[in-house]
Amino acid sequence: MKPEKIIISPGPCNPDKAGISTTVIDYFRSTVPILGGCLGHQCVGQAFGAIVGPAGEIMHGKTSDIYHDGKGVFSDIPSPFAAIRYHSLSISKDEFPNELEISAWTENGIVMGVRHKSLPIEGVQFHPESIKNRIWQAIVAEFFVY
């Protein structure tokens, strides 16, 4: 298998129960650009040593303003923008791995995006593919620039 890009999609569980998602990230991390969404984002974090745990508030079908650094997949997206969230877990800022940086967050500091500092790997906690989100095309377009 020689993928050109990998997208790790959302799912109903946690990274420990996400099948081969974290294994795929580990295997392809240095050779293939990777984008994770929701559970995929959590898998990206965990693959690099981040702690994934309860988000503090359950967000199922709720909209939040997402702030970001304007880099990578967020290059052409206004900050903040409204995004639909469907999750009860999130990446913790505690013991955050040095290889990653926080690229997006909510007003109350919940991690909504991570980016590897030197590899083309990003994750977003919200659901950019939701029909209610209008930023999916921009995020995917920026991902395919990698």
CSV table of C-alpha atoms in Angstrom, one decimal:
chain,number,residue,atom,x,y,z
A,1,MET,CA,0.0,0.0,0.0
A,2,LYS,CA,1.4,3.4,-1.0
A,3,PRO,CA,-1.2,6.1,-0.1
A,4,GLU,CA,-0.5,9.7,-1.1
A,5,LYS,CA,-2.6,11.1,1.7
A,6,ILE,CA,-4.5,9.6,4.7
A,7,ILE,CA,-7.6,10.9,6.4
A,8,ILE,CA,-8.5,9.3,9.7
A,9,SER,CA,-12.2,9.7,10.2
A,10,PRO,CA,-14.5,10.2,13.1
A,11,GLY,CA,-15.9,7.2,15.0
A,12,PRO,CA,-17.9,6.2,18.1
A,13,CYS,CA,-15.2,5.2,20.6
A,14,ASN,CA,-11.8,6.3,21.8
A,15,PRO,CA,-8.3,5.9,20.3
A,16,ASP,CA,-7.6,2.7,22.1
A,17,LYS,CA,-10.7,1.1,20.4
A,18,ALA,CA,-10.2,2.8,17.0
A,19,GLY,CA,-9.0,-0.3,15.1
A,20,ILE,CA,-5.8,0.3,13.2
A,21,SER,CA,-6.1,4.1,13.2
A,22,THR,CA,-3.1,4.8,15.6
A,23,THR,CA,-1.1,2.0,14.0
A,24,VAL,CA,-1.6,3.6,10.5
A,25,ILE,CA,-0.4,7.0,11.9
A,26,ASP,CA,2.6,5.3,13.5
A,27,TYR,CA,3.5,3.5,10.3
A,28,PHE,CA,3.0,6.3,7.8
A,29,ARG,CA,3.9,9.3,10.0
A,30,SER,CA,7.2,10.2,8.3
A,31,THR,CA,6.1,9.4,4.7
A,32,VAL,CA,2.5,10.4,4.1
A,33,PRO,CA,0.5,13.5,5.1
A,34,ILE,CA,-2.2,12.7,7.6
A,35,LEU,CA,-5.4,14.5,8.6
A,36,GLY,CA,-7.5,13.3,11.6
A,37,GLY,CA,-11.0,14.4,12.3
A,38,CYS,CA,-12.7,14.0,15.7
A,39,LEU,CA,-11.6,10.5,16.7
A,40,GLY,CA,-8.9,10.7,14.1
A,41,HIS,CA,-7.7,13.9,15.7
A,42,GLN,CA,-7.6,12.1,19.1
A,43,CYS,CA,-5.6,9.2,17.4
A,44,VAL,CA,-3.1,11.7,16.0
A,45,GLY,CA,-2.6,13.1,19.5
A,46,GLN,CA,-2.3,9.8,21.2
A,47,ALA,CA,0.1,8.5,18.5
A,48,PHE,CA,2.5,11.2,19.6
A,49,GLY,CA,2.0,10.8,23.3
A,50,ALA,CA,-0.9,13.2,24.1
A,51,ILE,CA,-3.4,12.3,26.8
A,52,VAL,CA,-7.0,11.8,25.6
A,53,GLY,CA,-9.6,12.0,28.3
A,54,PRO,CA,-13.0,13.5,29.2
A,55,ALA,CA,-13.6,16.9,27.6
A,56,GLY,CA,-15.3,18.3,30.6
A,57,GLU,CA,-18.5,18.9,28.7
A,58,ILE,CA,-20.3,16.6,26.2
A,59,MET,CA,-20.7,18.2,22.8
A,60,HIS,CA,-23.1,16.3,20.6
A,61,GLY,CA,-24.4,18.4,17.7
A,62,LYS,CA,-23.5,21.7,19.4
A,63,THR,CA,-21.9,24.7,17.7
A,64,SER,CA,-18.8,26.4,19.1
A,65,ASP,CA,-16.5,29.2,17.9
A,66,ILE,CA,-13.2,27.8,17.0
A,67,TYR,CA,-10.1,30.0,17.2
A,68,HIS,CA,-6.9,29.0,15.3
A,69,ASP,CA,-3.3,30.1,14.4
A,70,GLY,CA,-4.0,30.6,10.7
A,71,LYS,CA,-1.4,28.0,9.6
A,72,GLY,CA,-1.6,24.6,7.8
A,73,VAL,CA,-5.2,23.5,7.2
A,74,PHE,CA,-6.4,26.8,8.7
A,75,SER,CA,-4.6,29.0,6.3
A,76,ASP,CA,-7.6,30.4,4.4
A,77,ILE,CA,-10.2,30.2,7.2
A,78,PRO,CA,-11.4,33.1,9.4
A,79,SER,CA,-10.7,33.0,13.1
A,80,PRO,CA,-13.0,32.4,14.8
A,81,PHE,CA,-15.4,30.3,12.8
A,82,ALA,CA,-18.4,28.3,13.9
A,83,ALA,CA,-18.1,24.5,13.9
A,84,ILE,CA,-20.3,21.5,14.9
A,85,ARG,CA,-18.9,19.4,17.6
A,86,TYR,CA,-19.8,15.8,18.5
A,87,HIS,CA,-17.5,14.5,21.2
A,88,SER,CA,-17.1,13.8,24.9
A,89,LEU,CA,-13.3,13.3,24.8
A,90,SER,CA,-10.5,15.7,23.9
A,91,ILE,CA,-6.8,16.0,23.9
A,92,SER,CA,-5.5,17.4,27.2
A,93,LYS,CA,-3.1,20.3,27.3
A,94,ASP,CA,-1.5,18.6,30.3
A,95,GLU,CA,1.8,16.8,29.4
A,96,PHE,CA,1.3,17.9,25.8
A,97,PRO,CA,3.9,16.3,23.5
A,98,ASN,CA,6.8,18.5,22.3
A,99,GLU,CA,6.4,17.2,18.7
A,100,LEU,CA,2.9,18.7,18.4
A,101,GLU,CA,1.5,22.2,18.7
A,102,ILE,CA,-2.0,23.3,19.5
A,103,SER,CA,-3.4,24.8,16.3
A,104,ALA,CA,-7.0,25.5,17.3
A,105,TRP,CA,-9.0,25.9,20.5
A,106,THR,CA,-12.3,27.0,21.9
A,107,GLU,CA,-13.0,30.2,23.9
A,108,ASN,CA,-12.6,28.1,27.1
A,109,GLY,CA,-9.3,26.5,26.0
A,110,ILE,CA,-10.4,23.1,24.8
A,111,VAL,CA,-7.9,21.8,22.2
A,112,MET,CA,-9.7,21.8,18.8
A,113,GLY,CA,-6.7,21.3,16.5
A,114,VAL,CA,-3.1,19.9,16.7
A,115,ARG,CA,-0.3,20.0,14.2
A,116,HIS,CA,3.0,18.2,14.1
A,117,LYS,CA,5.9,20.6,14.2
A,118,SER,CA,7.9,19.1,11.4
A,119,LEU,CA,5.7,16.5,9.6
A,120,PRO,CA,2.6,17.1,7.5
A,121,ILE,CA,0.2,15.8,10.2
A,122,GLU,CA,-2.8,17.6,11.5
A,123,GLY,CA,-5.9,16.8,13.5
A,124,VAL,CA,-9.2,18.7,14.1
A,125,GLN,CA,-11.5,17.8,17.0
A,126,PHE,CA,-14.7,19.3,15.4
A,127,HIS,CA,-16.5,17.8,12.4
A,128,PRO,CA,-15.5,19.7,9.3
A,129,GLU,CA,-17.4,17.2,7.1
A,130,SER,CA,-20.7,18.0,8.8
A,131,ILE,CA,-23.2,19.6,6.4
A,132,LYS,CA,-23.7,22.3,8.9
A,133,ASN,CA,-20.0,23.3,8.7
A,134,ARG,CA,-19.1,25.4,5.7
A,135,ILE,CA,-15.3,25.2,6.1
A,136,TRP,CA,-14.8,21.5,5.0
A,137,GLN,CA,-13.7,22.4,1.5
A,138,ALA,CA,-11.2,24.9,2.7
A,139,ILE,CA,-9.7,22.5,5.2
A,140,VAL,CA,-9.4,19.7,2.7
A,141,ALA,CA,-8.0,22.0,0.1
A,142,GLU,CA,-5.3,23.1,2.5
A,143,PHE,CA,-4.6,19.5,3.5
A,144,PHE,CA,-4.1,18.5,-0.1
A,145,VAL,CA,-1.4,21.2,-0.6
A,146,TYR,CA,0.9,19.1,1.7
